[in-house]
Tab-separated table of C-alpha atoms in Angstrom:
chain	number	residue	atom	x	y	z
A	1	UNK	CA	148.277	106.140	-108.087
A	2	UNK	CA	144.896	104.199	-106.504
A	3	UNK	CA	144.715	104.390	-103.049
A	4	UNK	CA	142.666	102.070	-100.739
A	5	UNK	CA	141.414	103.387	-97.599
A	6	UNK	CA	140.386	101.250	-94.395
A	7	UNK	CA	139.375	102.067	-90.970
A	8	UNK	CA	142.369	101.464	-88.747
A	9	UNK	CA	140.486	99.383	-86.280
A	10	UNK	CA	136.796	97.530	-85.640
A	11	UNK	CA	135.202	96.264	-82.547
A	12	UNK	CA	132.410	94.056	-82.079
A	13	UNK	CA	131.179	91.471	-79.391
A	14	UNK	CA	131.200	87.594	-79.993
A	15	UNK	CA	128.166	86.477	-82.127
A	16	UNK	CA	127.768	90.278	-83.578
A	17	UNK	CA	128.579	90.837	-86.890
A	18	UNK	CA	131.250	92.693	-88.172
A	19	UNK	CA	131.837	95.095	-91.373
A	20	UNK	CA	134.955	95.980	-92.396
A	21	UNK	CA	135.385	98.665	-94.890
A	22	UNK	CA	137.530	99.411	-98.092
A	23	UNK	CA	137.193	102.343	-99.866
A	24	UNK	CA	138.598	103.215	-103.140
A	25	UNK	CA	137.499	105.794	-106.304
A	26	UNK	CA	134.773	103.749	-108.198
A	27	UNK	CA	136.382	100.047	-106.457
A	28	UNK	CA	132.991	98.833	-107.533
A	29	UNK	CA	134.306	98.456	-111.020
A	30	UNK	CA	137.325	96.428	-109.841
A	31	UNK	CA	137.661	93.086	-107.926
A	32	UNK	CA	138.298	93.291	-104.701
A	33	UNK	CA	140.216	90.457	-102.567
A	34	UNK	CA	140.466	90.152	-98.474
A	35	UNK	CA	143.223	88.458	-96.460
A	36	UNK	CA	143.052	87.799	-92.661
A	37	UNK	CA	146.204	88.135	-91.040
A	38	UNK	CA	147.278	86.842	-87.562
A	39	UNK	CA	150.194	87.403	-85.139
A	40	UNK	CA	153.372	86.302	-86.739
A	41	UNK	CA	151.378	84.407	-89.530
A	42	UNK	CA	151.329	85.088	-93.335
A	43	UNK	CA	148.303	86.354	-94.381
A	44	UNK	CA	145.494	83.866	-95.690
A	45	UNK	CA	143.009	84.535	-98.491
A	46	UNK	CA	139.335	85.046	-97.262
A	47	UNK	CA	137.315	86.276	-99.899
A	48	UNK	CA	138.124	86.865	-103.661
A	49	UNK	CA	136.473	88.622	-106.671
A	50	UNK	CA	134.068	90.530	-104.246
A	51	UNK	CA	132.198	87.678	-102.664
A	52	UNK	CA	133.796	84.531	-103.658
A	53	UNK	CA	135.226	82.093	-100.658
A	54	UNK	CA	138.281	79.757	-101.220
A	55	UNK	CA	137.710	76.397	-100.035
A	56	UNK	CA	138.121	75.866	-96.304
A	57	UNK	CA	136.890	79.425	-95.326
A	58	UNK	CA	133.528	79.386	-93.174
A	59	UNK	CA	130.269	80.274	-94.944
A	60	UNK	CA	130.069	83.435	-92.193
A	61	UNK	CA	132.620	85.199	-94.250
A	62	UNK	CA	131.608	87.078	-97.091
A	63	UNK	CA	131.992	90.352	-99.345
A	64	UNK	CA	130.284	93.111	-101.091
A	65	UNK	CA	131.220	95.813	-103.705
A	66	UNK	CA	129.476	98.514	-104.845
A	67	UNK	CA	130.038	102.420	-105.900
A	68	UNK	CA	133.113	103.694	-103.778
A	69	UNK	CA	133.035	101.101	-101.248
A	70	UNK	CA	134.093	97.289	-100.569
A	71	UNK	CA	132.562	95.387	-97.613
A	72	UNK	CA	133.972	92.572	-95.768
A	73	UNK	CA	131.305	91.025	-93.468
A	74	UNK	CA	132.285	88.214	-90.793
A	75	UNK	CA	128.652	86.974	-89.518
A	76	UNK	CA	128.383	84.901	-85.896
A	77	UNK	CA	131.904	86.805	-84.849
A	78	UNK	CA	134.259	84.348	-82.706
A	79	UNK	CA	137.382	85.263	-80.568
A	80	UNK	CA	139.397	83.054	-83.159
A	81	UNK	CA	138.357	85.772	-85.907
A	82	UNK	CA	140.232	88.501	-84.251
A	83	UNK	CA	142.894	89.376	-86.563
A	84	UNK	CA	144.296	92.189	-88.807
A	85	UNK	CA	142.141	92.511	-92.278
A	86	UNK	CA	143.469	93.708	-95.858
A	87	UNK	CA	141.906	94.082	-98.816
A	88	UNK	CA	143.905	94.510	-102.231
A	89	UNK	CA	142.903	95.187	-106.230
A	90	UNK	CA	144.744	95.496	-109.290
A	91	UNK	CA	144.888	98.746	-110.900
A	92	UNK	CA	144.666	97.952	-114.310
A	93	UNK	CA	145.642	101.233	-115.533
A	94	UNK	CA	148.527	101.480	-114.167
A	95	UNK	CA	149.700	97.660	-113.878
A	96	UNK	CA	149.597	97.863	-110.104
A	97	UNK	CA	148.655	95.995	-107.042
A	98	UNK	CA	147.072	97.990	-104.495
A	99	UNK	CA	146.660	96.801	-100.924
A	100	UNK	CA	144.557	98.829	-97.958
A	101	UNK	CA	146.502	99.655	-94.892
A	102	UNK	CA	144.623	97.105	-93.131
A	103	UNK	CA	141.944	97.080	-90.508
A	104	UNK	CA	142.664	95.210	-86.953
A	105	UNK	CA	139.309	93.370	-85.576
A	106	UNK	CA	139.171	93.067	-81.965
A	107	UNK	CA	136.386	90.643	-80.217
A	108	UNK	CA	135.006	92.225	-77.335
B	1	UNK	CA	149.173	70.700	-101.713
B	2	UNK	CA	151.262	73.914	-103.121
B	3	UNK	CA	153.781	74.947	-100.813
B	4	UNK	CA	156.204	78.292	-100.887
B	5	UNK	CA	159.425	78.049	-99.366
B	6	UNK	CA	161.658	80.753	-98.677
B	7	UNK	CA	165.106	81.508	-97.729
B	8	UNK	CA	167.844	84.374	-97.313
B	9	UNK	CA	169.737	86.171	-94.909
B	10	UNK	CA	167.650	87.749	-91.933
B	11	UNK	CA	170.088	90.463	-91.688
B	12	UNK	CA	171.830	93.171	-94.461
B	13	UNK	CA	173.811	95.995	-94.210
B	14	UNK	CA	172.718	98.895	-95.447
B	15	UNK	CA	173.689	99.882	-99.351
B	16	UNK	CA	173.908	96.569	-99.711
B	17	UNK	CA	171.593	94.442	-101.738
B	18	UNK	CA	168.693	92.268	-100.111
B	19	UNK	CA	168.567	88.747	-101.810
B	20	UNK	CA	165.506	86.042	-100.878
B	21	UNK	CA	164.647	82.952	-102.955
B	22	UNK	CA	161.118	81.249	-103.188
B	23	UNK	CA	160.891	77.497	-103.783
B	24	UNK	CA	157.781	76.281	-105.110
B	25	UNK	CA	156.752	72.819	-104.376
B	26	UNK	CA	153.976	70.847	-105.512
B	27	UNK	CA	153.101	72.875	-108.488
B	28	UNK	CA	155.011	74.197	-111.557
B	29	UNK	CA	156.301	77.893	-111.763
B	30	UNK	CA	155.957	77.551	-115.572
B	31	UNK	CA	152.102	77.249	-115.027
B	32	UNK	CA	150.353	80.059	-117.517
B	33	UNK	CA	147.756	80.462	-115.416
B	34	UNK	CA	149.799	82.179	-112.203
B	35	UNK	CA	151.982	84.890	-111.502
B	36	UNK	CA	154.899	85.114	-108.706
B	37	UNK	CA	155.592	87.884	-106.653
B	38	UNK	CA	157.015	89.630	-103.438
B	39	UNK	CA	154.951	91.703	-100.782
B	40	UNK	CA	156.756	92.898	-97.468
B	41	UNK	CA	155.216	94.459	-94.391
B	42	UNK	CA	157.555	96.828	-92.340
B	43	UNK	CA	156.871	96.189	-88.455
B	44	UNK	CA	153.426	97.096	-87.088
B	45	UNK	CA	152.565	98.376	-90.776
B	46	UNK	CA	150.578	97.161	-93.834
B	47	UNK	CA	151.044	95.070	-96.918
B	48	UNK	CA	153.026	96.508	-99.570
B	49	UNK	CA	153.322	95.131	-102.939
B	50	UNK	CA	156.890	94.844	-104.292
B	51	UNK	CA	156.747	93.474	-107.829
B	52	UNK	CA	155.408	90.435	-109.819
B	53	UNK	CA	156.666	88.277	-112.636
B	54	UNK	CA	155.546	85.009	-115.359
B	55	UNK	CA	157.575	82.461	-115.626
B	56	UNK	CA	158.262	83.782	-119.103
B	57	UNK	CA	160.254	86.529	-117.180
B	58	UNK	CA	157.955	89.013	-117.876
B	59	UNK	CA	158.115	91.307	-114.681
B	60	UNK	CA	156.099	94.647	-113.109
B	61	UNK	CA	157.160	96.462	-110.104
B	62	UNK	CA	155.741	98.669	-107.848
B	63	UNK	CA	157.220	101.795	-108.950
B	64	UNK	CA	158.163	103.194	-105.971
B	65	UNK	CA	160.419	100.372	-105.752
B	66	UNK	CA	160.928	99.508	-109.573
B	67	UNK	CA	164.378	101.520	-109.969
B	68	UNK	CA	165.955	98.983	-107.067
B	69	UNK	CA	164.024	95.645	-107.825
B	70	UNK	CA	164.414	92.913	-109.814
B	71	UNK	CA	162.684	89.490	-109.534
B	72	UNK	CA	163.725	86.722	-111.560
B	73	UNK	CA	162.580	82.566	-112.277
B	74	UNK	CA	164.660	80.074	-112.394
B	75	UNK	CA	162.408	77.246	-113.786
B	76	UNK	CA	164.826	74.840	-113.991
B	77	UNK	CA	164.711	74.431	-109.940
B	78	UNK	CA	161.127	75.955	-109.778
B	79	UNK	CA	162.480	79.064	-107.780
B	80	UNK	CA	161.812	82.883	-107.849
B	81	UNK	CA	164.093	85.778	-106.336
B	82	UNK	CA	163.951	89.003	-104.719
B	83	UNK	CA	167.207	91.694	-105.289
B	84	UNK	CA	166.371	94.940	-103.630
B	85	UNK	CA	169.879	96.840	-103.957
B	86	UNK	CA	170.867	99.668	-101.630
B	87	UNK	CA	168.652	99.544	-98.767
B	88	UNK	CA	168.698	101.485	-95.913
B	89	UNK	CA	166.502	101.105	-92.611
B	90	UNK	CA	163.027	101.678	-94.422
B	91	UNK	CA	163.370	98.476	-96.202
B	92	UNK	CA	163.377	96.613	-92.528
B	93	UNK	CA	160.205	94.220	-92.993
B	94	UNK	CA	158.830	90.779	-93.415
B	95	UNK	CA	159.357	89.705	-96.747
B	96	UNK	CA	156.749	87.615	-98.334
B	97	UNK	CA	156.727	85.299	-101.566
B	98	UNK	CA	153.008	84.530	-102.648
B	99	UNK	CA	151.398	83.298	-106.029
B	100	UNK	CA	148.885	85.463	-107.448
B	101	UNK	CA	146.277	84.373	-110.136
B	102	UNK	CA	146.529	85.511	-113.513
B	103	UNK	CA	143.872	87.838	-115.138
B	104	UNK	CA	142.380	90.819	-113.790
B	105	UNK	CA	141.756	89.389	-110.325
B	106	UNK	CA	145.475	89.170	-109.270
B	107	UNK	CA	144.603	87.992	-105.809
B	108	UNK	CA	147.324	86.253	-104.401
B	109	UNK	CA	146.336	82.507	-102.980
B	110	UNK	CA	149.439	80.937	-101.857
B	111	UNK	CA	151.705	82.379	-99.457
B	112	UNK	CA	155.327	81.929	-97.926
B	113	UNK	CA	156.186	81.449	-94.620
B	114	UNK	CA	157.685	85.174	-94.579
B	115	UNK	CA	161.262	86.297	-93.928
B	116	UNK	CA	162.268	89.348	-91.164
B	117	UNK	CA	165.091	91.210	-93.173
B	118	UNK	CA	166.414	93.851	-90.600
B	119	UNK	CA	168.623	96.561	-92.414
B	120	UNK	CA	171.401	97.568	-90.225
B	121	UNK	CA	175.181	97.626	-89.414
């Protein structure tokens, strides 16, 4: 089955850039989506189709996907960005939705 | 604005069947553009997809849960439901319903509020 691998944690200082990776076999051939989840809340879609932002999501959030790694980039990080971030794909070969294990972003 | 409202018990006994319902408002569950799915998150762990269905009734499930899962739709009530049978403590989790876009993306753009289901006698 298809597996997505994320680092458990990433730390960044306010105002700096955070990069959260999502690794998978030839993930560049799939559409990758990213969710932000704050404690006690439902996930919120922040990036879909590799790099598109839903309405209401700040331009500071961007995404890229190539080869075996997809990346969520958060520029000018704010304290309010502290949350868990999860990547997700649809594996068409098995008709299965797959989530990464999630990355906790800490703002120092 | 689309809203998904979940309902169902927060406590289920081991070996029994977990049942949750998701009521959709602000949009039709019969749209051909979307799937409707269930995702769960055990305490302190990541998201796990359970399964999704189309308004026509076609379904696809996580193979690891397929033998115990049934997702069904009631278009007259604009609702869809989850049943998970023979539950154990390992099924304790926050359960979410969500809408996903049909086609090759299958991203989840609207989510319910989540229901913590505890499996305990």
